[in-house]
Short mmCIF file of C-alpha atoms in Angstrom, two decimals:
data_model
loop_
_atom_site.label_atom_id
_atom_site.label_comp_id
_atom_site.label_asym_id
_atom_site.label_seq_id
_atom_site.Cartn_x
_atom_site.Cartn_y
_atom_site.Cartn_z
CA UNK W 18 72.47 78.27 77.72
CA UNK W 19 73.66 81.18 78.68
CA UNK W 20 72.33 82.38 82.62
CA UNK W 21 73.87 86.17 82.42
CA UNK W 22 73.45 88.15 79.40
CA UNK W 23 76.23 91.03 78.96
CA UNK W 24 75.73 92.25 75.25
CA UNK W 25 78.20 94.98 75.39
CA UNK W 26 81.66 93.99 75.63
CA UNK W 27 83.65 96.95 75.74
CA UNK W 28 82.72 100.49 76.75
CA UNK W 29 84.91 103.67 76.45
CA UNK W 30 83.85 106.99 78.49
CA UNK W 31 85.31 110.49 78.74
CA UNK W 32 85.59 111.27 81.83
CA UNK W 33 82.84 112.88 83.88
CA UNK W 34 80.23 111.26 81.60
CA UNK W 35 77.54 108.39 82.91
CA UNK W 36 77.97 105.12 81.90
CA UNK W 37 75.39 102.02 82.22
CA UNK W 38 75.97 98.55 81.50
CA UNK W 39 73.48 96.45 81.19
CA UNK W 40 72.76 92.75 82.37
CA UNK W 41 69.79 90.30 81.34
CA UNK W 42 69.11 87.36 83.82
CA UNK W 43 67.83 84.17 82.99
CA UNK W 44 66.12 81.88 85.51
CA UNK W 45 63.18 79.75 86.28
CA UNK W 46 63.93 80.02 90.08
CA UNK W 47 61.43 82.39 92.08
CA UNK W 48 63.83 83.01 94.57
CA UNK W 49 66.84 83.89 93.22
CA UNK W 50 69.90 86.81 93.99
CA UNK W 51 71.73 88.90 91.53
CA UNK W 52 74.97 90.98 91.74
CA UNK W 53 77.54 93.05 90.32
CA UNK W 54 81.48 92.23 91.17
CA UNK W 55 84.02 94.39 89.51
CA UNK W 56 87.15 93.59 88.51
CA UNK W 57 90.15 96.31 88.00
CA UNK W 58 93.07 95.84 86.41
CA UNK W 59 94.75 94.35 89.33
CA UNK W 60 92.66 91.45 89.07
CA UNK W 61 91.39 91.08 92.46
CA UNK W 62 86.95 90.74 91.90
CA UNK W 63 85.41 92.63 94.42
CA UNK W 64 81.61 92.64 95.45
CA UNK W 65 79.55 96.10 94.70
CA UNK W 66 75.69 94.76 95.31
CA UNK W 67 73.67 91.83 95.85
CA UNK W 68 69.85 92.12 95.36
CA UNK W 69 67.21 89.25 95.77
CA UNK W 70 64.27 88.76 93.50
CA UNK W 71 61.78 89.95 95.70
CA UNK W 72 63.31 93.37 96.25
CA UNK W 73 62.96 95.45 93.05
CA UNK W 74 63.91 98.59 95.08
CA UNK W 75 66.18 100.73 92.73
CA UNK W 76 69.87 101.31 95.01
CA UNK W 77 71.92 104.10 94.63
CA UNK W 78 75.71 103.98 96.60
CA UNK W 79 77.48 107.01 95.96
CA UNK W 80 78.12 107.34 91.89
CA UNK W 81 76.58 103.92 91.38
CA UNK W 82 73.35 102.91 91.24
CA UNK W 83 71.22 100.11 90.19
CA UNK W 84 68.45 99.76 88.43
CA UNK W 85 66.32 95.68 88.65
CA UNK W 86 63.41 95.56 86.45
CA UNK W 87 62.19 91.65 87.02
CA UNK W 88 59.51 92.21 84.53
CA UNK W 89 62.45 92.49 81.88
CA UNK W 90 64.60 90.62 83.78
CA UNK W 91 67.45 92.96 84.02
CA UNK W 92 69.91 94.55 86.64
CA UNK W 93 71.41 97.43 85.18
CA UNK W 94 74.01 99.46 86.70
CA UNK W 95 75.12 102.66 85.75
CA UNK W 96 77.90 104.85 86.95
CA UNK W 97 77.17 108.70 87.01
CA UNK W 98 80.17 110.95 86.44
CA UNK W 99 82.63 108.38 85.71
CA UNK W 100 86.56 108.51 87.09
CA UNK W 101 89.56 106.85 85.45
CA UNK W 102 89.12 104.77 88.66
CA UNK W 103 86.47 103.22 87.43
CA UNK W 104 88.22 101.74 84.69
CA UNK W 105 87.57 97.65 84.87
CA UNK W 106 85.77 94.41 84.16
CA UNK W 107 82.19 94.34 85.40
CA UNK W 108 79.86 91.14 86.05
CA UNK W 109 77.16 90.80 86.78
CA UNK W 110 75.90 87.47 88.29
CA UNK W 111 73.04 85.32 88.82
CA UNK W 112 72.70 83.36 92.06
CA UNK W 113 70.00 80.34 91.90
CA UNK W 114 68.84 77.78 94.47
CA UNK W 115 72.22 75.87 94.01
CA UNK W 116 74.25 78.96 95.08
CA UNK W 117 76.51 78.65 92.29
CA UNK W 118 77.01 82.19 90.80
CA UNK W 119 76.31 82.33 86.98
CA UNK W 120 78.95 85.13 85.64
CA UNK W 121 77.74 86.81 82.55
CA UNK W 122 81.18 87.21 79.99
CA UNK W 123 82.13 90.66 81.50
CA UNK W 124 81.96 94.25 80.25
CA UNK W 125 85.15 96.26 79.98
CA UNK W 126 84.90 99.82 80.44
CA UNK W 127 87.65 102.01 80.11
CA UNK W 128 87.47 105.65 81.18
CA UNK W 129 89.73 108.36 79.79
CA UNK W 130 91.21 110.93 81.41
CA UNK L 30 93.38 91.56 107.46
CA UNK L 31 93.00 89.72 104.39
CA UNK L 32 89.50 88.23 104.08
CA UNK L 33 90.05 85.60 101.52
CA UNK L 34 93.88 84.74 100.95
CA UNK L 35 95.44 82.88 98.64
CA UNK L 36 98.55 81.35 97.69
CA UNK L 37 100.87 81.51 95.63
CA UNK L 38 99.55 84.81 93.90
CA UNK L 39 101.48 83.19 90.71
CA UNK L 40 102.76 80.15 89.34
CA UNK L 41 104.69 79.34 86.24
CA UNK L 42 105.40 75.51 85.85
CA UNK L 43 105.86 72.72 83.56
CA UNK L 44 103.57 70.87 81.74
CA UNK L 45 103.17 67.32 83.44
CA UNK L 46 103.80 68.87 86.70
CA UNK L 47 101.55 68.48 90.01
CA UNK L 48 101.04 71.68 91.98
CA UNK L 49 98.96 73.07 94.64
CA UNK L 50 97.09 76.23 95.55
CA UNK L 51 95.99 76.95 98.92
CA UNK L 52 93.13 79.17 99.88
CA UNK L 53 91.90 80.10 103.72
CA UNK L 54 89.10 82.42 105.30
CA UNK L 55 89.06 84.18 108.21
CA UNK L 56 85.24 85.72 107.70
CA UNK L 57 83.74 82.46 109.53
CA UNK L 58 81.78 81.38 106.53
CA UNK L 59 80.87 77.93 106.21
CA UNK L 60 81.35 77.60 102.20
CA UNK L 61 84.26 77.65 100.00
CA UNK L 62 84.98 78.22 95.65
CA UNK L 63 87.20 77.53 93.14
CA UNK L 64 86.45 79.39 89.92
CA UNK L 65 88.45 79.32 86.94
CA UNK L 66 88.86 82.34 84.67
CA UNK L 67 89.85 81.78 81.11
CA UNK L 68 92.01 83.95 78.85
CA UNK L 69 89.11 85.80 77.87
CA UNK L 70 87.58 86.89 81.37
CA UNK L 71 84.83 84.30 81.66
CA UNK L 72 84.34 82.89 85.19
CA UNK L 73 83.44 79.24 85.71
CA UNK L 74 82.87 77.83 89.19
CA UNK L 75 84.41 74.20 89.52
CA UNK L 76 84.14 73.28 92.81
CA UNK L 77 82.00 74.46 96.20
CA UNK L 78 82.44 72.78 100.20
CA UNK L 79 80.03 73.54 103.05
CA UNK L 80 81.76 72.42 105.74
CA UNK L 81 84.77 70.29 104.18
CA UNK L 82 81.89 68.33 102.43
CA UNK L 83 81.89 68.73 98.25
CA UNK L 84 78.42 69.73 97.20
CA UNK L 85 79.31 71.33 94.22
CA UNK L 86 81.35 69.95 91.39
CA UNK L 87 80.85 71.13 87.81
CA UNK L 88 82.10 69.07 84.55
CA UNK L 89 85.80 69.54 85.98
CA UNK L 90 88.81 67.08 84.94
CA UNK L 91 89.83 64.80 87.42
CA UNK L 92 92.93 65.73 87.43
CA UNK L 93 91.46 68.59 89.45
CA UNK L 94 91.08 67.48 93.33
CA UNK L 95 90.19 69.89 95.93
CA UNK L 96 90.49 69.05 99.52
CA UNK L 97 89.39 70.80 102.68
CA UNK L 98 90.92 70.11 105.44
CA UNK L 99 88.60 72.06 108.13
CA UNK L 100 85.91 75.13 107.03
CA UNK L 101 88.12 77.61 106.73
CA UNK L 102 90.61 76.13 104.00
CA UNK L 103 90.34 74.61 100.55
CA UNK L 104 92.89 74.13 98.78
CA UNK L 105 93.67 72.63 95.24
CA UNK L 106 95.36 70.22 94.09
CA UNK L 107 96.08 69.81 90.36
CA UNK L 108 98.00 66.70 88.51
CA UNK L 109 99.34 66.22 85.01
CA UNK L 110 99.08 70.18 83.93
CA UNK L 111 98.32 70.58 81.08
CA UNK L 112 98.33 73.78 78.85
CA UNK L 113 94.93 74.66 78.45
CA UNK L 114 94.93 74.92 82.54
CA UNK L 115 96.63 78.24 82.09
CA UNK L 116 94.05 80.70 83.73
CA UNK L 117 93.35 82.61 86.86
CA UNK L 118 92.00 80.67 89.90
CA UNK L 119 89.91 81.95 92.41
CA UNK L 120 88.61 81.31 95.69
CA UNK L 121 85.26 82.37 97.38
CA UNK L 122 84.08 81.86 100.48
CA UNK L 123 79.94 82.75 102.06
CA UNK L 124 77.53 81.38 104.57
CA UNK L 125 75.20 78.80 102.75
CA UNK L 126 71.87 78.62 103.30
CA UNK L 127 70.88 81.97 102.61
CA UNK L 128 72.59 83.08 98.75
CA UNK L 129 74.82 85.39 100.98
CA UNK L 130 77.54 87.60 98.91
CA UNK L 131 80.69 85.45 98.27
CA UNK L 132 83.81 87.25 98.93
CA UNK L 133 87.14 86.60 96.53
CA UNK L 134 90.30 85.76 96.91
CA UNK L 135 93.19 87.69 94.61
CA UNK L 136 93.54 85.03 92.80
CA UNK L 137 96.30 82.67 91.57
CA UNK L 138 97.40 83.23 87.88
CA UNK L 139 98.78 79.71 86.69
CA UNK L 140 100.90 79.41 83.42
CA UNK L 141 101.29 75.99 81.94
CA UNK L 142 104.58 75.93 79.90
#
C-alpha cells in the first residue's frame, strides 16, 4: 500500500500566484519524520524540510511554508507568489522507524512566466 | 564542495553488460542509499549501509550488488543489464539513529540499449 499520498499530479501556475500541494501520510509508527525534496529539471533532489511527528508547528522559509495537520495526517506545502524557478517535481516523504524514506509519486508544477 | 558525488553522471551501455556506479560522502554520515527512479518519477530505495554493513535491502534483483568499501563510499555494482534497468540512480547519505535528513547525490541516468 501506498505510504505517501500525492493526488495531484501536475500543477500549472501563472506566475505570482500561490500554489499548495498537498501530501497524505500513512503510518502506524508514533514516531515518525516527514519531508519535502524537490526536484528541478536538472534532476538533482534537494532537501526543503524535515518535520517529526511530535512537532505540528506550522514552518514558514521565505515563500514556502508548511502546513502538518497529524489529525488528518497531512504535510502540505504551499508556495506563495510563485517564480518560474519554482518550476519542478515535488515529494514529499515519509520516514518510519526503518529510516527508509517512503516517496509519494511526485507532483509536477510548472510555473509560467 | 560536493556533498554527495557521484559517478558517472551518465551511462549508455549494452544490454548483457556489467557496469559500476560509484558514490562517496564527505558530510561524515554514517549511512549510505541507492534509490532507483523509474521513467515515471517514482523513487524506490534498494539498498541502505550503516557503516559498510547492509541493513537495508528491498525486493532488488541480484544482479544488483552494492559494496562499501569504508563509510564514506558505496558503490554499485550491476551484472547482466537488462532493459528495464534503464532509470536514474541515486545515492543518499545521513547519520542513523536519529531519522536525520538524507542528502542526494545528482544522480546517474543509466540507459540499457
Amino acid at each position: 500500500a501506498q505510504k505517501v499520498t500525492q493526488a495531484q499530479t501536475e500543477i500549472s501556475v501563472v506566475e505570482k500566484e500561490d500554489v499548495t500541494l498537498d501530501c497524505v501520510y500513512e503510518t502506524r509508527d508514533t514516531t515518525y519524520y516527514l519531508f519535502w525534496y524537490k526536484q528541478p529539471p536538472s534532476g538533482e533532489l534537494v532537501f526543503l524540510i524535515r518535520r517529526n511527528s511530535f512537532d505540528e508547528q506550522n514552518e514558514i522559509s521565505g515563500r514556502y511554508s508548511w502546513n502538518f495537520q497529524k489529525s488528518t495526517s497531512s504535510f502540505n506545502f504551499t508556495i506563495t507568489a510563485s517564480q518560474v524557478v519554482d518550476s519542478a517535481v515535488y515529494f514529499c516523504a515519509l520516514s518510519e522507524a526503518d529510516y527508509k524514506l517512503s516517496f509519494g509519486a511526485g507532483t509536477t508544477v510548472t510555473v509560467r512566466a | 564542495d560536493t556533498a554527495v558525488s557521484q559517478t558517472p553522471k551518465y551511462l549508455v551501455t549494452q544490454m548483457g553488460n556489467d557496469k559500476s556506479i560509484k558514490c562517496e560522502q564527505n558530510l561524515g554520515h554514517d549511512t549510505m542509499y541507492w534509490y532507483k527512479q523509474d521513467s515515471k518519477k517514482f523513487l524506490k530505495i534498494m539498498f541502505s549501509y550503516n557503516n559498510k554493513e547492509l541493513i537495508i535491502n528491498e525486493t532488488v534483483p541480484n544482479r544488483f550488488s552494492p559494496k562499501s568499501p569504508d563509510k564514506a563510499h558505496l558503490n554499485l555494482h550491476i551484472n547482466s543489464l537488462e532493459l528495464g534497468d534503464s532509470a536514474v540512480y541515486f545515492c543518499a547519505s545521513s547519520l542513523v539513529g536519529q531519522q536525520e535528513t538524507q542528502y542526494f547525490g545528482p544522480g546517474t541516468r543509466l540507459l540499457v540499449l
